[in-house]
Amino acid sequence: MSSSVDEDEGYDEPPAMPSMLWVRNLRRYIRSDASLGSEARMEHETRRILLNMYKEKHRKSVEAGIIPSFYKKKPEDGSISHTVQRLAKYRFLKKQSDILLNADDLDTLWLCLRENCLVDEITGSVKVNYEDFCQIASLCTEQIGPKCRRFFSPSNFMKFEKDESGRIAILSFYLYVMRTVSLTQARIDMSELDEDSDGFLQPYEMEAYIRGLIPNLAQLCDMPAEFVQMYCHIATHKFFFFCDPNRRGKACIKKILLSNCLQELMELHQESEVEAADTEQTENWFSLASTQRICDMFIDLDKDANGTLSEEELQGYADGTLTEIFIQRAFDEHVRHGKTVIGLAWEMDFESFLDFVLALENKDTPEGLTYIFKCLDLQGKGYLTAADIHILFRDVREKWIQVGNYELCTEDVRDEIWDMVKPVDPLRITLSDMLQCKQGGTIASMLIDVRGFWAHDNRENLLQEEGESFDIDGAV
């Protein structure tokens, strides 16, 4: 009887002996999924039913020649679909969070690496070969658990630079693990704030993420409570300037994670030096000193204290070295939500001012150069001509001569710009040309800022001074 049953089920087994009865029963137990818990069985059955439904729907669509749907309306708040979606998202994120390494796990990992490494006699660096790498993997799995196993794959070992003996530096590997854990945790935190689960964050959601980070950032934990909201607003604006170039009002989470902005923000985990110079503290946009500088700058420029900047007020930016035509063009192209009064011109609000500052402080980036190029493109044709260069440089030349410098020949400057860009079309310069030449930021400074032109004109002397100061610092 038992033999015929096994044959019907596709198993080729010898007749069961009394001593083998437990083997057959165990196999039947495994096949029946009875070993799974009730929750796991439910998940398995739900997955099977949904998969069958999808296959049946797909089959009917193919037979009927229907174009697959590419848009699905989001469920309404409070609906069953919305509730199920939120619950599924919560459970998924919790599962991903549970398999992450925590601080204690990272300490254990580093200890295992240190105790099972080799010291390079020539360089003094600490390294491991592949055999030690596999041994460390086993030790970490015993002490931490299987969640660390994925970091010790052969493909991960091959990612790192190896010496002539095939060894990798343990510090590089450890930093890789830390960065992976940090980015994964950041993605989980951002996904939790993504209310509609579309993979994008809106400004208020990004502000909430930054607000949650502040207590954990060493350089921001003592921030005055009344300044937190303004800080989050200024910090968020940089993320959206670089991660939302089309100004759709939402930034892709993946793009945020891969951006330099997040890395710059995470630098604030490090303790700041008390003796650090003011310039060093304000280099990081997300530092407290930098955000306070932005606020103070706006307040100082706003002479009439109406909360917006006029063209005349903005001309005081950067000690008045920017040209009038550039400021006019900035208003024409980028002042979107300025406050207006009947009979008065548009004025720049704080949002537009942040864009203005970010563009000027990041002229070498595609986003900053795109902002400035729209101002340089006087006719809105998408390219610059020799006539545009003459018009733009006229104000720079006037400011240059006013402070007692030598006479400038605009044609020489125009030819130099053309030589720097080497445009595809010899009669016009496009934004693509500016980006390709890798000197777009320098060219933009020459056309909008007399101080920028001075820096270019004295570039050799400045490089020599930097080299001398470096030699002095090295000697000290």
Coordinates of C-alpha atoms in Angstrom, one line a residue:
M1 CA 0.0 0.0 0.0
S2 CA 2.7 2.5 1.0
S3 CA 4.8 1.6 -2.1
S4 CA 1.9 2.4 -4.5
V5 CA 1.3 5.7 -2.7
D6 CA 4.9 6.7 -3.2
E7 CA 4.9 5.7 -6.8
D8 CA 1.7 7.9 -7.4
E9 CA 3.5 10.8 -5.8
G10 CA 6.6 10.4 -8.1
Y11 CA 9.0 8.9 -5.6
D12 CA 11.0 5.8 -6.4
E13 CA 11.6 4.3 -3.0
P14 CA 12.1 0.7 -1.8
P15 CA 9.4 -1.0 0.3
A16 CA 9.3 0.6 3.7
M17 CA 10.9 -1.3 6.5
P18 CA 9.8 -0.6 10.1
S19 CA 13.1 1.1 10.8
M20 CA 12.5 3.4 7.7
L21 CA 9.0 4.5 8.6
W22 CA 10.2 7.7 10.3
V23 CA 12.0 8.7 7.1
R24 CA 8.8 8.4 5.0
N25 CA 6.8 10.3 7.5
L26 CA 9.5 13.1 7.7
R27 CA 9.4 13.5 3.9
R28 CA 5.6 13.7 3.9
Y29 CA 5.8 16.3 6.8
I30 CA 8.3 18.4 4.8
R31 CA 6.2 18.2 1.6
S32 CA 3.0 19.2 3.4
D33 CA 4.5 22.5 4.6
A34 CA 3.2 21.6 8.1
S35 CA 6.5 22.5 9.5
L36 CA 5.9 26.2 8.7
G37 CA 4.3 28.5 11.2
S38 CA 0.8 29.7 10.6
E39 CA 2.0 33.2 9.5
A40 CA 4.6 31.7 7.1
R41 CA 1.9 29.4 5.6
M42 CA -0.4 32.3 5.2
E43 CA 2.3 34.3 3.4
H44 CA 3.1 31.4 1.2
E45 CA -0.5 30.8 0.3
T46 CA -1.2 34.5 -0.4
R47 CA 1.8 34.7 -2.7
R48 CA 0.6 31.6 -4.6
I49 CA -2.9 33.0 -5.0
L50 CA -1.7 36.4 -6.1
L51 CA 0.8 34.9 -8.6
N52 CA -2.0 32.8 -10.1
M53 CA -4.2 35.8 -10.4
Y54 CA -1.5 37.8 -12.1
K55 CA -0.7 35.0 -14.6
E56 CA -4.4 34.6 -15.4
K57 CA -4.8 38.3 -16.0
H58 CA -1.7 38.5 -18.1
R59 CA -2.9 35.6 -20.2
K60 CA -6.2 37.2 -20.9
S61 CA -4.6 40.5 -21.8
V62 CA -2.3 38.8 -24.3
E63 CA -5.1 36.9 -25.9
A64 CA -7.2 40.1 -26.2
G65 CA -4.3 42.2 -27.5
I66 CA -4.8 44.8 -24.7
I67 CA -2.0 47.3 -24.0
P68 CA -0.7 46.8 -20.4
S69 CA -1.7 49.5 -18.0
F70 CA 1.2 51.9 -17.2
Y71 CA -0.6 54.0 -14.7
K72 CA -2.4 53.0 -11.5
K73 CA -4.3 55.5 -9.4
K74 CA -3.0 55.8 -5.9
P75 CA -5.4 54.4 -3.2
E76 CA -7.4 57.0 -1.3
D77 CA -6.5 57.7 2.4
G78 CA -8.5 55.5 4.7
S79 CA -9.3 52.9 2.1
I80 CA -8.6 49.2 2.5
S81 CA -6.0 49.3 -0.3
H82 CA -4.2 52.2 1.4
T83 CA -4.2 50.5 4.8
V84 CA -2.9 47.2 3.3
Q85 CA -0.2 49.2 1.4
R86 CA 0.9 51.0 4.6
L87 CA 1.0 47.7 6.6
A88 CA 3.0 45.9 3.9
K89 CA 5.4 48.8 3.7
Y90 CA 5.9 48.9 7.5
R91 CA 6.5 45.2 7.6
F92 CA 9.0 45.3 4.7
L93 CA 11.0 48.2 6.2
K94 CA 11.0 46.5 9.6
K95 CA 12.4 43.3 8.1
Q96 CA 15.1 45.3 6.3
S97 CA 16.0 47.2 9.5
D98 CA 16.2 43.9 11.4
I99 CA 18.9 42.5 9.1
L100 CA 21.1 45.6 9.4
L101 CA 24.3 45.6 11.4
N102 CA 24.0 47.8 14.5
A103 CA 26.8 49.7 16.3
D104 CA 27.7 46.7 18.5
D105 CA 27.8 44.4 15.4
L106 CA 30.2 46.9 13.6
D107 CA 32.4 46.9 16.7
T108 CA 32.5 43.1 16.7
L109 CA 33.3 43.1 13.0
W110 CA 36.2 45.4 13.4
L111 CA 37.6 43.4 16.3
C112 CA 37.4 40.2 14.2
L113 CA 39.2 42.0 11.4
R114 CA 42.0 43.3 13.7
E115 CA 42.6 39.9 15.4
N116 CA 42.9 38.0 12.2
C117 CA 44.9 40.3 9.9
L118 CA 48.5 40.6 8.7
V119 CA 50.7 43.6 9.0
D120 CA 52.5 44.6 5.8
E121 CA 56.2 44.9 6.7
I122 CA 56.9 47.5 4.1
T123 CA 54.0 49.9 4.3
G124 CA 52.7 49.0 7.8
S125 CA 49.1 48.7 6.6
V126 CA 46.9 46.0 8.0
K127 CA 45.6 43.5 5.4
V128 CA 44.0 40.1 4.9
N129 CA 44.1 37.5 2.2
Y130 CA 41.2 35.5 0.9
E131 CA 41.7 32.6 3.3
D132 CA 41.7 34.9 6.3
F133 CA 38.7 36.7 4.8
C134 CA 36.7 33.5 4.8
Q135 CA 37.9 32.6 8.3
I136 CA 36.8 36.1 9.5
A137 CA 33.4 35.5 7.8
S138 CA 32.9 32.3 9.9
L139 CA 33.9 34.1 13.1
C140 CA 31.6 37.0 12.4
T141 CA 28.7 34.7 11.5
E142 CA 29.1 32.9 14.9
Q143 CA 29.3 36.1 16.9
I144 CA 26.9 38.4 15.0
G145 CA 24.7 36.0 13.0
P146 CA 23.9 35.4 9.3
K147 CA 23.1 39.0 8.6
C148 CA 26.8 39.8 8.2
R149 CA 27.4 37.0 5.7
R150 CA 26.5 39.0 2.6
F151 CA 29.5 41.3 3.1
F152 CA 31.9 38.4 2.9
S153 CA 31.1 37.2 -0.6
P154 CA 33.9 36.5 -3.1
S155 CA 32.6 39.3 -5.4
N156 CA 32.9 41.8 -2.5
F157 CA 36.5 40.7 -1.9
M158 CA 37.3 41.3 -5.6
K159 CA 36.0 44.9 -5.4
F160 CA 39.0 46.0 -3.4
E161 CA 42.5 46.8 -4.5
K162 CA 44.9 44.0 -3.8
D163 CA 48.7 43.9 -3.4
E164 CA 51.1 41.5 -5.1
S165 CA 50.1 38.9 -2.5
G166 CA 46.4 39.2 -3.2
R167 CA 45.6 40.9 0.1
I168 CA 43.2 43.7 0.7
A169 CA 43.3 46.5 3.4
I170 CA 40.9 45.8 6.3
L171 CA 40.2 49.5 6.8
S172 CA 38.9 49.9 3.2
F173 CA 36.6 46.8 3.7
Y174 CA 35.4 48.1 7.1
L175 CA 34.6 51.5 5.7
Y176 CA 32.7 49.9 2.8
V177 CA 30.6 47.9 5.3
M178 CA 29.9 51.1 7.4
R179 CA 28.9 53.1 4.3
T180 CA 26.6 50.4 3.1
V181 CA 24.9 50.1 6.5
S182 CA 24.6 53.9 6.7
L183 CA 23.1 54.3 3.2
T184 CA 20.7 51.4 3.8
Q185 CA 19.6 52.9 7.1
A186 CA 19.1 56.3 5.4
R187 CA 17.0 54.7 2.7
I188 CA 14.8 53.0 5.3
D189 CA 14.4 56.2 7.2
M190 CA 13.5 58.2 4.1
S191 CA 11.1 55.4 2.9
E192 CA 9.3 55.6 6.2
L193 CA 8.7 59.3 5.6
D194 CA 7.6 58.7 2.0
E195 CA 3.8 58.9 2.6
D196 CA 2.7 57.9 -0.9
S197 CA 5.4 55.3 -1.3
D198 CA 6.4 56.5 -4.8
G199 CA 10.2 56.6 -4.1
F200 CA 10.2 60.4 -3.9
L201 CA 10.4 62.9 -1.0
Q202 CA 8.6 66.2 -0.9
P203 CA 10.3 69.2 0.8
Y204 CA 8.4 68.8 4.1
E205 CA 9.3 65.1 4.2
M206 CA 12.9 65.9 3.6
E207 CA 12.8 68.5 6.4
A208 CA 11.4 65.8 8.7
Y209 CA 14.3 63.5 7.8
I210 CA 16.9 66.2 8.6
R211 CA 15.1 67.2 11.8
G212 CA 15.4 63.6 13.0
L213 CA 19.2 63.6 12.2
I214 CA 20.1 66.7 14.1
P215 CA 20.3 65.1 17.6
N216 CA 22.7 62.5 16.2
L217 CA 25.1 64.9 14.4
A218 CA 27.9 66.0 16.7
Q219 CA 28.2 69.5 15.2
L220 CA 24.4 70.2 15.3
C221 CA 23.3 68.7 18.6
D222 CA 23.6 72.0 20.4
M223 CA 21.6 74.0 17.9
P224 CA 19.2 76.5 19.4
A225 CA 15.7 75.1 19.3
E226 CA 14.3 78.3 17.7
F227 CA 16.7 77.9 14.7
V228 CA 15.9 74.2 13.9
Q229 CA 13.0 75.0 11.5
M230 CA 15.0 77.5 9.5
Y231 CA 18.1 75.2 9.5
C232 CA 16.0 72.3 8.1
H233 CA 14.5 74.6 5.4
I234 CA 18.0 75.8 4.2
A235 CA 19.5 72.3 4.3
T236 CA 16.5 70.8 2.4
H237 CA 16.8 73.5 -0.3
K238 CA 20.3 72.3 -1.3
F239 CA 19.1 68.7 -1.7
F240 CA 16.3 69.9 -4.0
F241 CA 18.6 72.3 -5.9
F242 CA 20.8 69.3 -6.9
C243 CA 18.3 66.4 -6.8
D244 CA 15.3 68.1 -8.4
P245 CA 16.7 70.1 -11.3
N246 CA 13.4 70.2 -13.1
R247 CA 11.7 71.8 -10.1
R248 CA 8.9 69.2 -9.8
G249 CA 8.7 69.6 -6.1
K250 CA 9.9 66.1 -5.2
A251 CA 13.3 64.5 -5.2
C252 CA 14.1 60.8 -5.9
I253 CA 15.3 58.9 -2.8
K254 CA 17.9 57.0 -4.8
K255 CA 19.3 60.2 -6.2
I256 CA 19.4 61.8 -2.7
L257 CA 21.4 58.7 -1.4
L258 CA 23.9 58.9 -4.2
S259 CA 24.3 62.7 -4.1
N260 CA 27.3 64.5 -2.6
C261 CA 24.8 66.5 -0.5
L262 CA 24.1 63.5 1.8
Q263 CA 27.8 62.8 2.2
E264 CA 28.4 66.5 3.1
L265 CA 25.6 66.4 5.7
M266 CA 27.0 63.2 7.2
E267 CA 30.4 64.8 7.7
L268 CA 28.8 66.7 10.6
H269 CA 29.0 63.4 12.6
Q270 CA 32.6 64.3 13.2
E271 CA 33.5 66.5 16.1
S272 CA 34.5 70.0 14.9
E273 CA 37.8 71.4 16.0
V274 CA 37.6 74.4 18.3
E275 CA 40.5 76.2 16.6
A276 CA 39.0 75.8 13.1
A277 CA 38.9 79.0 11.1
D278 CA 35.6 80.6 10.2
T279 CA 36.2 79.9 6.5
E280 CA 36.6 76.2 7.2
Q281 CA 33.4 76.1 9.2
T282 CA 31.4 77.8 6.5
E283 CA 32.7 75.6 3.6
N284 CA 30.1 73.0 4.5
W285 CA 26.6 74.2 3.5
F286 CA 25.0 72.1 6.2
S287 CA 27.2 73.5 9.1
L288 CA 25.5 75.7 11.6
A289 CA 27.9 78.5 10.8
S290 CA 27.0 78.3 7.1
T291 CA 23.3 78.5 7.6
Q292 CA 23.6 81.4 10.0
R293 CA 25.8 83.1 7.4
I294 CA 23.1 82.7 4.8
C295 CA 20.4 84.2 7.1
D296 CA 22.6 87.1 8.1
M297 CA 23.5 87.8 4.5
F298 CA 19.8 88.0 3.5
I299 CA 19.0 90.3 6.4
D300 CA 21.9 92.6 5.7
L301 CA 20.9 92.9 2.0
D302 CA 17.2 93.5 2.9
K303 CA 17.6 97.2 3.6
D304 CA 13.9 98.0 3.8
A305 CA 13.2 94.8 5.9
N306 CA 10.2 93.8 3.8
G307 CA 11.3 90.1 3.6
T308 CA 12.3 90.3 -0.1
L309 CA 15.2 91.7 -2.1
S310 CA 15.0 94.2 -5.0
E311 CA 17.6 94.4 -7.8
E312 CA 19.3 97.3 -6.1
E313 CA 19.5 95.5 -2.8
L314 CA 20.9 92.3 -4.4
Q315 CA 23.7 94.4 -6.1
G316 CA 25.3 94.5 -2.6
Y317 CA 25.9 90.7 -2.8
A318 CA 29.6 89.8 -2.7
D319 CA 30.7 93.4 -2.0
G320 CA 29.1 94.6 -5.2
T321 CA 31.4 92.7 -7.5
L322 CA 28.6 91.2 -9.6
T323 CA 27.6 92.9 -12.8
E324 CA 24.2 94.7 -13.0
I325 CA 23.2 92.9 -16.2
F326 CA 23.7 89.5 -14.5
I327 CA 21.5 90.5 -11.6
Q328 CA 18.9 91.8 -13.9
R329 CA 19.0 88.5 -15.8
A330 CA 18.8 86.5 -12.6
F331 CA 15.5 88.3 -11.8
D332 CA 14.2 87.8 -15.3
E333 CA 14.9 84.0 -15.3
H334 CA 14.7 82.8 -11.7
V335 CA 12.5 85.0 -9.5
R336 CA 9.4 82.8 -9.5
H337 CA 7.5 83.6 -6.3
G338 CA 8.7 87.1 -5.5
K339 CA 6.3 89.4 -3.6
T340 CA 4.9 92.2 -5.8
V341 CA 3.2 95.5 -5.1
I342 CA 1.2 97.4 -7.7
G343 CA 3.5 99.6 -9.6
L344 CA 6.7 98.0 -8.3
A345 CA 9.0 95.5 -9.8
W346 CA 9.3 91.8 -8.8
E347 CA 11.4 91.2 -5.8
M348 CA 13.4 88.1 -4.8
D349 CA 12.2 86.0 -1.8
F350 CA 14.3 83.8 0.4
E351 CA 13.6 80.7 -1.7
S352 CA 14.9 82.3 -4.8
F353 CA 17.9 83.8 -2.9
L354 CA 18.9 80.3 -1.8
D355 CA 18.9 79.2 -5.4
F356 CA 21.0 82.3 -6.3
V357 CA 23.6 81.6 -3.6
L358 CA 23.8 77.9 -4.4
A359 CA 24.4 78.5 -8.1
L360 CA 27.1 81.0 -7.4
E361 CA 28.9 78.9 -4.8
N362 CA 28.7 75.8 -7.1
K363 CA 29.4 77.2 -10.5
D364 CA 31.4 74.1 -11.5
T365 CA 28.5 71.8 -11.1
P366 CA 26.0 71.1 -13.9
E367 CA 23.1 72.4 -11.7
G368 CA 24.9 75.7 -10.8
L369 CA 26.2 76.2 -14.4
T370 CA 22.7 75.6 -15.8
Y371 CA 21.3 78.3 -13.5
I372 CA 23.9 80.8 -14.6
F373 CA 23.8 79.9 -18.3
K374 CA 20.1 80.9 -18.4
C375 CA 21.2 84.3 -17.2
L376 CA 24.0 84.6 -19.7
D377 CA 21.7 83.5 -22.6
L378 CA 20.4 87.1 -23.3
Q379 CA 18.2 86.1 -26.2
G380 CA 16.9 82.9 -24.8
K381 CA 18.2 80.9 -27.8
G382 CA 20.1 78.3 -25.9
Y383 CA 23.5 79.5 -27.0
L384 CA 25.9 82.5 -26.6
T385 CA 27.3 84.5 -29.6
A386 CA 30.2 86.8 -29.8
A387 CA 27.8 89.7 -29.4
D388 CA 26.5 88.2 -26.1
I389 CA 30.1 88.0 -24.8
H390 CA 30.6 91.7 -25.7
I391 CA 27.5 92.8 -23.8
L392 CA 28.1 90.6 -20.8
F393 CA 31.7 91.6 -20.4
R394 CA 31.1 95.3 -20.8
D395 CA 30.0 95.7 -17.1
V396 CA 33.0 93.6 -16.0
R397 CA 35.4 95.8 -18.0
E398 CA 33.8 99.0 -16.5
K399 CA 34.2 97.7 -12.9
W400 CA 37.7 96.5 -13.7
I401 CA 38.8 100.0 -14.9
Q402 CA 37.0 101.8 -12.0
V403 CA 39.3 100.2 -9.4
G404 CA 42.4 101.4 -11.3
N405 CA 43.4 98.3 -13.3
Y406 CA 44.9 98.3 -16.8
E407 CA 42.8 98.7 -20.0
L408 CA 41.2 95.5 -21.3
C409 CA 40.5 94.5 -24.9
T410 CA 37.1 92.8 -25.1
E411 CA 38.1 91.0 -28.3
D412 CA 41.1 89.4 -26.6
V413 CA 38.8 88.1 -23.8
R414 CA 36.3 86.9 -26.3
D415 CA 39.0 84.9 -28.1
E416 CA 40.3 83.5 -24.9
I417 CA 36.9 82.3 -23.9
W418 CA 36.4 80.6 -27.3
D419 CA 39.8 78.9 -26.9
M420 CA 38.9 77.6 -23.5
V421 CA 35.5 76.3 -24.6
K422 CA 36.3 75.0 -28.1
P423 CA 32.6 74.8 -29.0
V424 CA 31.3 72.3 -31.6
D425 CA 29.9 75.2 -33.6
P426 CA 32.6 77.8 -33.9
L427 CA 30.0 80.6 -34.0
R428 CA 28.1 79.8 -30.8
I429 CA 28.6 78.4 -27.3
T430 CA 26.0 76.1 -25.8
L431 CA 25.5 74.8 -22.3
S432 CA 26.7 71.4 -23.4
D433 CA 30.0 73.1 -24.7
M434 CA 30.4 74.8 -21.3
L435 CA 30.0 71.5 -19.4
Q436 CA 32.2 69.5 -21.7
C437 CA 35.2 71.9 -21.5
K438 CA 35.4 71.5 -17.7
Q439 CA 36.0 75.2 -17.3
G440 CA 32.4 76.5 -17.4
G441 CA 32.6 77.8 -13.8
T442 CA 35.7 79.9 -14.6
I443 CA 34.2 81.3 -17.8
A444 CA 30.9 82.1 -15.9
S445 CA 32.9 84.0 -13.2
M446 CA 34.8 86.0 -15.9
L447 CA 31.5 87.2 -17.4
I448 CA 29.5 88.0 -14.3
D449 CA 32.0 88.9 -11.5
V450 CA 34.9 91.3 -11.6
R451 CA 36.5 89.4 -8.8
G452 CA 36.2 86.2 -10.8
F453 CA 37.9 87.8 -13.8
W454 CA 40.7 89.1 -11.5
A455 CA 41.2 85.6 -10.1
H456 CA 41.5 84.2 -13.7
D457 CA 43.8 87.0 -14.8
N458 CA 46.1 86.4 -11.8
R459 CA 45.8 82.6 -11.8
E460 CA 49.5 82.0 -12.1
N461 CA 50.4 84.2 -9.2
L462 CA 47.7 82.7 -7.1
L463 CA 48.9 79.2 -7.9
Q464 CA 52.5 80.2 -7.0
E465 CA 51.3 81.7 -3.6
E466 CA 49.4 78.5 -2.8
G467 CA 52.5 76.4 -3.6
E468 CA 54.6 78.6 -1.4
S469 CA 52.2 78.4 1.5
F470 CA 52.1 74.7 1.1
D471 CA 55.9 74.5 1.2
I472 CA 55.9 76.6 4.4
D473 CA 53.2 74.5 6.1
G474 CA 55.1 71.3 5.1
A475 CA 58.4 72.7 6.5
V476 CA 56.6 73.7 9.8

